[in-house]
CSV table of C-alpha atoms and ligand atoms in Angstrom, one decimal:
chain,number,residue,atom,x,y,z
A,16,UNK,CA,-70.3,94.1,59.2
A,17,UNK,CA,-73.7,93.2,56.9
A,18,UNK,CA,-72.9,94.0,53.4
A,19,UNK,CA,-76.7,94.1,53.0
A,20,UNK,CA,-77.7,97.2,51.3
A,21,UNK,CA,-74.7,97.8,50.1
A,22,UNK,CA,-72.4,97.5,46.9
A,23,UNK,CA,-70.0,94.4,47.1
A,24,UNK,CA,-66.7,94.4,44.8
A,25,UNK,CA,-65.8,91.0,44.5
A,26,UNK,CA,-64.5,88.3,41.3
A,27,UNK,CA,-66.6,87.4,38.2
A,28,UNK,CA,-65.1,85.8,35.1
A,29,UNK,CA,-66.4,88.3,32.3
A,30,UNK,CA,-66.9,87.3,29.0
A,31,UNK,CA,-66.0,90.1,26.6
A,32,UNK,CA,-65.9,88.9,23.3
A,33,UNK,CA,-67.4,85.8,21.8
A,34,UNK,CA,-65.4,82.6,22.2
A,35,UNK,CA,-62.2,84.5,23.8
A,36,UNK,CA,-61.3,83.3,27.1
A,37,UNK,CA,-63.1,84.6,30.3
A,38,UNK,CA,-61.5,87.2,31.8
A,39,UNK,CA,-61.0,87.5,36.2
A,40,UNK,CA,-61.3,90.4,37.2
A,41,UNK,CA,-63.1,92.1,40.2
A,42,UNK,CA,-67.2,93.7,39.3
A,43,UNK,CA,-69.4,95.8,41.5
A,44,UNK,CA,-72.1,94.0,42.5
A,45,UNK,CA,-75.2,96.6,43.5
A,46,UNK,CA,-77.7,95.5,46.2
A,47,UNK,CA,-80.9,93.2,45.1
A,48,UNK,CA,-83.7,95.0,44.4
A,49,UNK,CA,-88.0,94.5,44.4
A,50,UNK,CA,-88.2,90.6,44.3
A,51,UNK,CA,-84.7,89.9,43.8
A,52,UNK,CA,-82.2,88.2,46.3
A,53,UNK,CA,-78.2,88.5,46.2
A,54,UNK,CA,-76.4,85.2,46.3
A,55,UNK,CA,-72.9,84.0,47.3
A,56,UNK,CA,-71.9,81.5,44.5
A,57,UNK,CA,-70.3,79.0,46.2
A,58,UNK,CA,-70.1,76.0,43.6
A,59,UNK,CA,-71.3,76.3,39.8
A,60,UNK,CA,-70.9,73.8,36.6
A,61,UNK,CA,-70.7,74.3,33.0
A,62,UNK,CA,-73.2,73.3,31.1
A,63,UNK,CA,-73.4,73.4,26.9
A,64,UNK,CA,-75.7,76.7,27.1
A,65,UNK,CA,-73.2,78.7,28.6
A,66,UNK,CA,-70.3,77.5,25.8
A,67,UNK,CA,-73.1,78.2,22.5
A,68,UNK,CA,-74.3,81.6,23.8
A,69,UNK,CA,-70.7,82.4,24.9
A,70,UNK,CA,-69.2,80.9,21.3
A,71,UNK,CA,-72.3,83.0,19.8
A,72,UNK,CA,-73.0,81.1,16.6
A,73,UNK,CA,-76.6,81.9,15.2
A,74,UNK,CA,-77.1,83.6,18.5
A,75,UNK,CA,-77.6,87.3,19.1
A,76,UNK,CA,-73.8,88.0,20.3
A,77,UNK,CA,-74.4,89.9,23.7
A,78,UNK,CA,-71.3,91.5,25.2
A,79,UNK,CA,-69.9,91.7,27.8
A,80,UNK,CA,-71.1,89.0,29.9
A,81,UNK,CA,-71.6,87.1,32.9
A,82,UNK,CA,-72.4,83.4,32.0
A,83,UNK,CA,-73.4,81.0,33.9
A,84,UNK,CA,-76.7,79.3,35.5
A,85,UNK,CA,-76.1,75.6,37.4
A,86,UNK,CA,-75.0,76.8,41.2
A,87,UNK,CA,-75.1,76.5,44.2
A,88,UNK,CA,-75.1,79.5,47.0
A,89,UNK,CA,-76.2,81.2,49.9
A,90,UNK,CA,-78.5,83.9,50.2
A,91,UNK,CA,-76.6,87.1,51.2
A,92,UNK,CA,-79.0,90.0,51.3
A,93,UNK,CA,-82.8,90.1,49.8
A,94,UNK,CA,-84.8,93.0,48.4
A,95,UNK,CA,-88.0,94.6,48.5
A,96,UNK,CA,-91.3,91.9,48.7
A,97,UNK,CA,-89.0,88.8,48.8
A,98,UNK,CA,-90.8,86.7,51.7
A,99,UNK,CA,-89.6,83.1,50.8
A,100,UNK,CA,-85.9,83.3,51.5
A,101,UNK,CA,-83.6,85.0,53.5
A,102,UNK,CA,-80.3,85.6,54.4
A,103,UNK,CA,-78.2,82.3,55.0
A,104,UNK,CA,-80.7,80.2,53.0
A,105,UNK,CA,-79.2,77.8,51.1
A,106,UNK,CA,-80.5,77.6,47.2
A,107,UNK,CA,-80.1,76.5,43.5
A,108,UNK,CA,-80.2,79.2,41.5
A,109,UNK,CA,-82.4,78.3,38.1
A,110,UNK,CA,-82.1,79.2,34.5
A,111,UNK,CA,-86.6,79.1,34.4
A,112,UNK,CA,-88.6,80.2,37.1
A,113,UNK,CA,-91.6,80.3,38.9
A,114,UNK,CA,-93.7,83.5,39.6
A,115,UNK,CA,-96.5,81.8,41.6
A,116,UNK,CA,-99.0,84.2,40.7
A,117,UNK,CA,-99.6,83.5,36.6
A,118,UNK,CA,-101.7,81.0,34.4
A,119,UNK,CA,-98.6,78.4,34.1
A,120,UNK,CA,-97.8,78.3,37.8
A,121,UNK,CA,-101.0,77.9,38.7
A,122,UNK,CA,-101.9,74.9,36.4
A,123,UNK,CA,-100.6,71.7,38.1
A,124,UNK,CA,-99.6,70.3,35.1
A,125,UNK,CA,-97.1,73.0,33.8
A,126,UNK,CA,-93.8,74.7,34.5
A,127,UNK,CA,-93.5,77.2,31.4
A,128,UNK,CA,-94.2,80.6,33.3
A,129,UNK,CA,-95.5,83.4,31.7
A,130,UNK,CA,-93.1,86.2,33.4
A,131,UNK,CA,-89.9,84.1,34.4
A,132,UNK,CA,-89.6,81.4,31.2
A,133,UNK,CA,-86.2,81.2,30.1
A,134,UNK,CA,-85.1,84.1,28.3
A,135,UNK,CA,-81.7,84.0,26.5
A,136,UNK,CA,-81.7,87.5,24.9
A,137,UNK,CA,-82.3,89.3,28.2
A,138,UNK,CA,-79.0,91.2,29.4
A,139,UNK,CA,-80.6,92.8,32.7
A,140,UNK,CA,-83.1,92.5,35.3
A,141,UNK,CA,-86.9,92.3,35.2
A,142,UNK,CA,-87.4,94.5,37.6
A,143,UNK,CA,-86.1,97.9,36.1
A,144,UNK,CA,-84.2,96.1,32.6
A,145,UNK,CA,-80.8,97.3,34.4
A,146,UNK,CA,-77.6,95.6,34.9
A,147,UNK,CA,-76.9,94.6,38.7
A,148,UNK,CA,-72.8,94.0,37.8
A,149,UNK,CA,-70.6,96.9,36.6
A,150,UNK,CA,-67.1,97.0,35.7
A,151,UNK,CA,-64.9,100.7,36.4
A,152,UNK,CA,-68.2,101.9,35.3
A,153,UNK,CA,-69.1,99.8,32.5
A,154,UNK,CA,-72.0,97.7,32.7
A,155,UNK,CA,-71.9,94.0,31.8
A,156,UNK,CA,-74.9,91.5,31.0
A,157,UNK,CA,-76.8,89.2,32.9
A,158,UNK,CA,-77.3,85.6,31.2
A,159,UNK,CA,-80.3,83.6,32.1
A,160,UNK,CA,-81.3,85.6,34.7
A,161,UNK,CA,-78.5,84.1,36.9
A,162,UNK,CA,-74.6,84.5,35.8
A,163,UNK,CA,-73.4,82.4,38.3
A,164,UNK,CA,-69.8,83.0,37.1
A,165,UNK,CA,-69.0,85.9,39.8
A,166,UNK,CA,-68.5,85.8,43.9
A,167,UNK,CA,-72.1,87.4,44.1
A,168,UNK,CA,-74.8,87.2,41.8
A,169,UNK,CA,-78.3,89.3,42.1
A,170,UNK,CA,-81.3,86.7,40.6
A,171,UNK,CA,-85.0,87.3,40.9
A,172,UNK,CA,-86.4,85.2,44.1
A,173,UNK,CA,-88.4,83.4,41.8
A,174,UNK,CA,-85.2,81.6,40.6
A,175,UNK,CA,-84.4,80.6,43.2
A,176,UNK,CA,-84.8,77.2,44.8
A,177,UNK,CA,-84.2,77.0,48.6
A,178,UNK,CA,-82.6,73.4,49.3
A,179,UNK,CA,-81.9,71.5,52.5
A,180,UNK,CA,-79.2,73.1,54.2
A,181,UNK,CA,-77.4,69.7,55.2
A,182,UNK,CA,-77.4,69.0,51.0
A,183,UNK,CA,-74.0,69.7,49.6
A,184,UNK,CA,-73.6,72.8,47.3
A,185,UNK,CA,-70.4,70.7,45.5
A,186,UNK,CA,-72.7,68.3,44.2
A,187,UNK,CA,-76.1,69.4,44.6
A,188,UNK,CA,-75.2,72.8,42.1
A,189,UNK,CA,-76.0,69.9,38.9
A,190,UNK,CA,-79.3,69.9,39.7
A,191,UNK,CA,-79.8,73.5,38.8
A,192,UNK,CA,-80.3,72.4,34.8
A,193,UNK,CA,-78.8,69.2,32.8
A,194,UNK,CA,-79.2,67.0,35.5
A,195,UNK,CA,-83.3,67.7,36.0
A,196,UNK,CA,-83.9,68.2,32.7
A,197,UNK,CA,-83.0,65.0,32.0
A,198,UNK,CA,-84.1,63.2,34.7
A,199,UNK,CA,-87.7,64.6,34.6
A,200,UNK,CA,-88.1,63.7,30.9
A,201,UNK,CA,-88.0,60.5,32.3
A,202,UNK,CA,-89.6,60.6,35.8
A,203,UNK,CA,-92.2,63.1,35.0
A,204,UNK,CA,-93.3,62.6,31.3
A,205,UNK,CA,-92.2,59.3,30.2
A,206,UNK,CA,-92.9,57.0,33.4
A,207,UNK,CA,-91.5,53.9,32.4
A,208,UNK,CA,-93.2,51.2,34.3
A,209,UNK,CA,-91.2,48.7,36.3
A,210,UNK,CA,-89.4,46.2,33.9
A,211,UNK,CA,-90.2,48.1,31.3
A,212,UNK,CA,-87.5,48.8,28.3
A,213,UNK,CA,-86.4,52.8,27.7
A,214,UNK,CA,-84.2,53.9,24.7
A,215,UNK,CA,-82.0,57.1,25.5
A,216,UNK,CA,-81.1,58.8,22.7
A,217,UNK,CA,-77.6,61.5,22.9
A,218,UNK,CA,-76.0,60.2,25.7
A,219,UNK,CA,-74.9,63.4,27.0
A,220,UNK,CA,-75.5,65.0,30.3
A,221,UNK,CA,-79.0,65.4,29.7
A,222,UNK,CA,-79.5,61.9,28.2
A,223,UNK,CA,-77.4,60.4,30.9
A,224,UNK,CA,-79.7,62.3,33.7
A,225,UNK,CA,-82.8,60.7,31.7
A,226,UNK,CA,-80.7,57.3,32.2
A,227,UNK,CA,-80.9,57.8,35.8
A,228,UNK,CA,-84.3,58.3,35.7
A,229,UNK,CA,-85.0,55.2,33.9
A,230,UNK,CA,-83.0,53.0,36.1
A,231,UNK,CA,-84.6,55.1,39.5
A,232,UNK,CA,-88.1,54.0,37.8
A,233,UNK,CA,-86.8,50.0,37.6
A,234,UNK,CA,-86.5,50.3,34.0
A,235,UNK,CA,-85.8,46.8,32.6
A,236,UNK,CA,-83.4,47.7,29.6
A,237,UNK,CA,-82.0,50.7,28.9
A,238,UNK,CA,-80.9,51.1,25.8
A,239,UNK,CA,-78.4,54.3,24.9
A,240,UNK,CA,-77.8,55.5,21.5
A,241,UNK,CA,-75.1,57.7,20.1
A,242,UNK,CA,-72.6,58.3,17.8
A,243,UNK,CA,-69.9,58.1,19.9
A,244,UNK,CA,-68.9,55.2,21.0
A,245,UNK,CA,-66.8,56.5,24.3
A,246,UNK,CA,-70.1,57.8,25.4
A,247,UNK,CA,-71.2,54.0,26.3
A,248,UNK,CA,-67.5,52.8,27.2
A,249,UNK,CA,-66.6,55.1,29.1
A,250,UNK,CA,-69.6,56.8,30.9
A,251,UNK,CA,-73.3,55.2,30.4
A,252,UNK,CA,-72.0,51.2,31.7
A,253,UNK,CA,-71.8,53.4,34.9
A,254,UNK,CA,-75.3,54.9,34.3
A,255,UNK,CA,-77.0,51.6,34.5
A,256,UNK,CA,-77.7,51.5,30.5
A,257,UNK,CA,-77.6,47.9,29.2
A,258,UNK,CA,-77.3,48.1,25.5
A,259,UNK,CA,-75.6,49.9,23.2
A,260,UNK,CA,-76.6,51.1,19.7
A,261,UNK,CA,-74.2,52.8,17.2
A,262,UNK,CA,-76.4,54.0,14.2
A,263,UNK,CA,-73.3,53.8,12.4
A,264,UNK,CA,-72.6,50.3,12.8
A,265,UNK,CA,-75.9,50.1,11.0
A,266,UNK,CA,-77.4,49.8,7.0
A,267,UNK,CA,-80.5,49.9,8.4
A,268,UNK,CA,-82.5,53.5,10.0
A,269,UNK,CA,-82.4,52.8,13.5
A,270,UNK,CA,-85.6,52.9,14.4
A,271,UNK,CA,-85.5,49.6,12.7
A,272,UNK,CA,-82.5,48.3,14.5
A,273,UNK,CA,-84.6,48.6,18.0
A,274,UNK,CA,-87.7,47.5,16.9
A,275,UNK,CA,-85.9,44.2,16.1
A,276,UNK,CA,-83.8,43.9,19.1
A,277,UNK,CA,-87.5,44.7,21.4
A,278,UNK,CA,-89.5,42.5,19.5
A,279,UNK,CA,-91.8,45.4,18.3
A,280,UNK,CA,-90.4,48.7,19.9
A,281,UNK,CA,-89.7,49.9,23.6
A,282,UNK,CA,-92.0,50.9,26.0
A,283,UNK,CA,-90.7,54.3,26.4
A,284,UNK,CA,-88.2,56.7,24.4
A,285,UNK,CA,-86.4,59.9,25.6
A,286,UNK,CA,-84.7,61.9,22.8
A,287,UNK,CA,-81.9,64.5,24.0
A,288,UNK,CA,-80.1,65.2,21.0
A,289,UNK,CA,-81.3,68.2,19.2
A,290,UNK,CA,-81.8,66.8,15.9
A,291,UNK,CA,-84.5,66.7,14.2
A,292,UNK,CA,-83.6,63.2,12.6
A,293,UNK,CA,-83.1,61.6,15.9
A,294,UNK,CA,-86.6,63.1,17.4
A,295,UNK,CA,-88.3,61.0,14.6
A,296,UNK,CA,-86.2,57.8,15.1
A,297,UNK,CA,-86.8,58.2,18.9
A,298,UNK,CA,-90.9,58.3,18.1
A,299,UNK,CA,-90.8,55.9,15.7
A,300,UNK,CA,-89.1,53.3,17.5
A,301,UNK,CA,-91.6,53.0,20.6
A,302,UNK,CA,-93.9,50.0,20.4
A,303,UNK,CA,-97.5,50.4,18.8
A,304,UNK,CA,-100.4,50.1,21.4
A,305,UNK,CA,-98.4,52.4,24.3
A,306,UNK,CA,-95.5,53.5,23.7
A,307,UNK,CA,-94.5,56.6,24.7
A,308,UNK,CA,-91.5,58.7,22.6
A,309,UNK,CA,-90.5,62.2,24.8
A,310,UNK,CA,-88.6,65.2,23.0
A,311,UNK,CA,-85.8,67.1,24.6
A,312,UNK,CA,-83.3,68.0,22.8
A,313,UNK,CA,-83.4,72.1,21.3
A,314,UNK,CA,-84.0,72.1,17.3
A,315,UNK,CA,-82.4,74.6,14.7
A,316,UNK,CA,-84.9,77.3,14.2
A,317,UNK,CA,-86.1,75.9,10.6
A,318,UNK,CA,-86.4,72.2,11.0
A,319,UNK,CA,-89.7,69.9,10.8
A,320,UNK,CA,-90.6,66.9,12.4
A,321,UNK,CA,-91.4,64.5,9.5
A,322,UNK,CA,-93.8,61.1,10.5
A,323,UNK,CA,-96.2,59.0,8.7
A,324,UNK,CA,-99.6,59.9,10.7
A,325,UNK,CA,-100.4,56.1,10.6
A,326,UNK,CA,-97.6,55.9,13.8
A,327,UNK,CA,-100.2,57.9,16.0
A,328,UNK,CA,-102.8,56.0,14.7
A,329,UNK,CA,-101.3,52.9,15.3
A,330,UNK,CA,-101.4,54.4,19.5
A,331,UNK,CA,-98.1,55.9,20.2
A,332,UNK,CA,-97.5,58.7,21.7
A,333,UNK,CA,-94.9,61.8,21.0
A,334,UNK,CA,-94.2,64.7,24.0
A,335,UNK,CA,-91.9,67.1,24.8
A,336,UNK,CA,-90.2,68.2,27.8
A,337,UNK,CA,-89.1,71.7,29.1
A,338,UNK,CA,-86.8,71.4,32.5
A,339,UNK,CA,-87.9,67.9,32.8
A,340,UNK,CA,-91.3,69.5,33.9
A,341,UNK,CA,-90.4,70.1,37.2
A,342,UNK,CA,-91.4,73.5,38.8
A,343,UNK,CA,-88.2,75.1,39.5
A,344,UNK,CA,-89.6,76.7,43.5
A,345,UNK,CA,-92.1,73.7,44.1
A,346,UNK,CA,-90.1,71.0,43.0
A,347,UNK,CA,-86.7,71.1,42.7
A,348,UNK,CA,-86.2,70.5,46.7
A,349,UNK,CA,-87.4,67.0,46.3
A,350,UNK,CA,-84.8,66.2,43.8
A,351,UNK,CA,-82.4,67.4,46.0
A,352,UNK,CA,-84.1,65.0,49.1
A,353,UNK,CA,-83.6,62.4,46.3
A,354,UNK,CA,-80.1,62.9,46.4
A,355,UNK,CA,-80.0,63.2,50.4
A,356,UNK,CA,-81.9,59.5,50.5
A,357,UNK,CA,-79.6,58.0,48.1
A,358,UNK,CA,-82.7,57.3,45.0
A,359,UNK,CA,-80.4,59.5,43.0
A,360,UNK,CA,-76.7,59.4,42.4
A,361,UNK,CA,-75.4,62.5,41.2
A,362,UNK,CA,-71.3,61.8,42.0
A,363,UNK,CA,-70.9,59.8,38.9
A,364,UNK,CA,-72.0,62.9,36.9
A,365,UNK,CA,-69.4,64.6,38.2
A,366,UNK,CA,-65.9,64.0,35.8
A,367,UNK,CA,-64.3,67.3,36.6
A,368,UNK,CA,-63.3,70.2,39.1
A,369,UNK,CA,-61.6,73.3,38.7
A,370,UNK,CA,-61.2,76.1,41.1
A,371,UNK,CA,-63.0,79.8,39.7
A,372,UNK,CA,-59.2,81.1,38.7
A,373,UNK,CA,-58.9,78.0,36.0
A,374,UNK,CA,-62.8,78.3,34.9
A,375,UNK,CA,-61.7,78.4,31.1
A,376,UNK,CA,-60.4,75.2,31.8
A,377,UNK,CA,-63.7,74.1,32.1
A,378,UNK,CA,-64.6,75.3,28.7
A,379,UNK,CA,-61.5,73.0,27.3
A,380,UNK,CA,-63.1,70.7,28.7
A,381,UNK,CA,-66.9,70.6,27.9
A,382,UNK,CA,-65.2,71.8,24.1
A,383,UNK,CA,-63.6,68.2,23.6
A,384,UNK,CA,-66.2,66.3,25.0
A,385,UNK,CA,-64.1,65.1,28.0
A,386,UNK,CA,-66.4,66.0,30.8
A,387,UNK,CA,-69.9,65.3,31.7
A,388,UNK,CA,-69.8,67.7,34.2
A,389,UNK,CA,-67.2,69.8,35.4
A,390,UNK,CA,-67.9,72.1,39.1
A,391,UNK,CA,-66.2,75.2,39.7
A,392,UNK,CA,-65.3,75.5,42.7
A,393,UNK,CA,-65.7,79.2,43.8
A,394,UNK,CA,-63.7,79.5,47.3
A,395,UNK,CA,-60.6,77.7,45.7
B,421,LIG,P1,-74.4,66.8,24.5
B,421,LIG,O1,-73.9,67.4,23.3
B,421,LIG,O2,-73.5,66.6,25.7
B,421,LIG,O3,-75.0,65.3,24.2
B,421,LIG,C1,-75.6,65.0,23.0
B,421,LIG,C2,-75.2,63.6,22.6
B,421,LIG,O4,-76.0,63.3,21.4
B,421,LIG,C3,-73.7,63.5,22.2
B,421,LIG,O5,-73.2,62.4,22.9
B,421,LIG,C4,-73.8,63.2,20.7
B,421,LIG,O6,-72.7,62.3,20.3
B,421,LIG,C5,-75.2,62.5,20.6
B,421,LIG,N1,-75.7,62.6,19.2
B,421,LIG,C6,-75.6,63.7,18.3
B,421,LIG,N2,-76.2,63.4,17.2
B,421,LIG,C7,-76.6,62.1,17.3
B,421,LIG,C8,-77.3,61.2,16.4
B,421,LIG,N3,-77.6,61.6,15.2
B,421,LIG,N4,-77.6,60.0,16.8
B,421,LIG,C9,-77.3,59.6,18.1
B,421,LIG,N5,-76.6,60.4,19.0
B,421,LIG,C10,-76.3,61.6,18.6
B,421,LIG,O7,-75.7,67.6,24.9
B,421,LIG,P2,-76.5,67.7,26.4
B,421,LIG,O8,-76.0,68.8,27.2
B,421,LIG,O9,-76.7,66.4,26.9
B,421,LIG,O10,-77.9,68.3,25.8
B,421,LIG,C11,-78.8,67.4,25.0
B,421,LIG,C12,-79.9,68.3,24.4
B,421,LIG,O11,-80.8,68.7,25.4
B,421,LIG,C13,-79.4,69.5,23.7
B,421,LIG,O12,-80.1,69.7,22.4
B,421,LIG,C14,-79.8,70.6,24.6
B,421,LIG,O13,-80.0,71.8,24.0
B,421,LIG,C15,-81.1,70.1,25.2
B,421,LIG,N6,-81.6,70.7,26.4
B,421,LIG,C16,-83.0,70.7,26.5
B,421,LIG,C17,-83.6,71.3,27.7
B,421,LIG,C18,-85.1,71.3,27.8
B,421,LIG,O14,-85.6,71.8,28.8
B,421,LIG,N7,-85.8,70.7,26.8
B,421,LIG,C19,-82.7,71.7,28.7
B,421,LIG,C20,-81.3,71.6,28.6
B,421,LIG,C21,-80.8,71.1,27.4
B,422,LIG,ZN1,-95.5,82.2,36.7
């Protein structure tokens, strides 16, 4: 029998307080309404987002909750005015999306839309500000527009990426943020020529996925940089990244430290960190003449980027990347045909899988720094 239309009961993992374990327990998930599509979740990864706005330090605590935002489904039921997907579709949900109708969509060059940009304090729907989960009554928040930690989630169509059908949802689900957003910097904003030497700075998920991208683009040397020295050992060797530098082995800023090992700077930089002291080092370090420094990483709310004006001057260049400028609808297929043609290896992201009843483990796990990414596996 179609569930279309109607309410479905099935299992989300509710956040109730901040930091305390997720709680299983089984919602009500109402129908999709104008624009909106329901999806069955079938695979979904952690990413850091979901652990700071569900540890809720220096963000507006929002309770309770369904986190949540890197899947993998397929389209169960769609709403009112949805023309672009339809039940059985299979689709990346995505934390950004893409209206098609405003200034940002329509520009080729930009992916920040005006009416489905990422929105963190949002707790309900576009559509009518409501809730679409309830528990014995009680209403629980949306995050990012997709909570992807329940059975069934209700996201607006715009995002919503429909995928190749053949592409598996197991591995495929990264795409939905870290992976692209890395990757992108990279592809989309730093194009690294062939041969060409690219510094990674934070050698995280997102600096790993801009690793990728360096060696997909033929980069000649890619050098990571980090703090933690597991981070090359044990992960970026595997991500193609031929040099390693430890600022801490250091005495000297390390913007230094490159510019002597490239013989003037490297061609291109991609900075996914978050701090502020890093985005400098990661613009200062790229050669004069061309080089090209791109900012990822999110910044506390008060800092300031601090460089001699001389450095653009002297011709290089400093950009920033949101989603690895990639238009979540438009785009997003093709990353996932990247992965179907072999250009882009996604298994060796994957450290980690739990099935949906042990999703807190997956928090333990992000929380030590053990996994890049860790799927939950939602029919297990
Ligand atoms: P992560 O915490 O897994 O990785 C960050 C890495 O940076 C860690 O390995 C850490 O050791 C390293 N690091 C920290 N300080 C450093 C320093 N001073 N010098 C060198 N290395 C240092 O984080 P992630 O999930 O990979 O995300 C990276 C950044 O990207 C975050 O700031 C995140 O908020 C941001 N992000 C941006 C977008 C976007 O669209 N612009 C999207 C998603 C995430
Ligand atoms: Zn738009």
């Amino acid at each position: 029998m179609s569930t279309a239309g109607h309410f479905i009961r099935c299992l989300a993992a509710v956040a109730w307080e901040a930091g305390k374990p997720l709680v299983m327990e089984e919602v009500e998930v109402a129908p999709p309404q104008k624009h909106e599509v329901r999806i069955k979740v079938h695979f979904t990864s952690l990413c850091h987002t979901d652990v700071c706005f569900w540890e809720a330090k220096g963000q507006t605590p929002l309770f309770p909750r369904i986190f949540g935002h890197e899947a993998g489904g397929v389209v169960e039921s769609v709403g009112e005015g949805v023309t672009d997907l339809q039940s059985g579709d299979h689709v990346l949900t995505i934390f950004t999306g893409e209206c098609g109708n405003c200034r940002h969509c329509h520009s080729e060059e930009s992916n920040m839309c005006d009416l489905l940009r990422i929105n963190t304090e949002r707790g309900g729907m576009i559509h009518d500000g409501e809730s679409r989960f309830s528990s014995n009554g009680k209403s629980i928040h949306h995050f990012l527009g997709t909570s992807t930690f329940s059975e069934f989630t209700v996201v607006h169509s715009g995002q919503v990426a429909k995928i190749n059908p053949e592409a598996p949802l197991d591995k495929v689900c990264i795409v939905s943020c870290g992976l692209s957003t890395g990757l992108g910097a990279t592809l989309n904003v730093a194009k690294p020529k062939r041969g060409q030497s690219v510094a990674i700075f934070g050698l995280g998920a997102v600096g790993l996925a801009a690793a990728e991208g360096a060696r997909i683009s033929g980069a000649g040397r890619i050098i990571g940089v980090d703090l933690n020295p597991n981070r090359f050992e044990e992960g970026a060797k595997k991500f193609g990244v031929t040099d390693f530098v430890n600022p801490r082995e250091h005495d000297k800023p390390v913007q230094q430290v490159i510019i002597e090992m490239t013989d003037g700077g490297v061609d291109r930089s991609v900075e996914c960190t978050g701090s502020v002291q890093v985005m400098i080092q990661a613009f200062e370090c790229v050669h004069e003449g061309w080089g090209v420094a791109v900012l990822v990483g999110v910044p506390r709310q008060d800092d300031a980027f601090r460089t001699h004006p001389m450095n653009f001057l002297n011709e290089r260049t400093l950009k920033g990347s949101f989603f690895g400028n990639y238009k979540p609808k438009t785009d997003i297929p093709g990353v996932v045909e990247k992965y179907m043609n072999k250009e882009l290896d996604l298994d060796k992201f994957i450290t980690h899988t739990v099935p949906f009843s042990k999703i807190n483990e997956a928090f333990d796990y992000m929380s030590k720094g053990e996994c890049i990414r860790c799927i939950i596996d939602m029919g297990a």
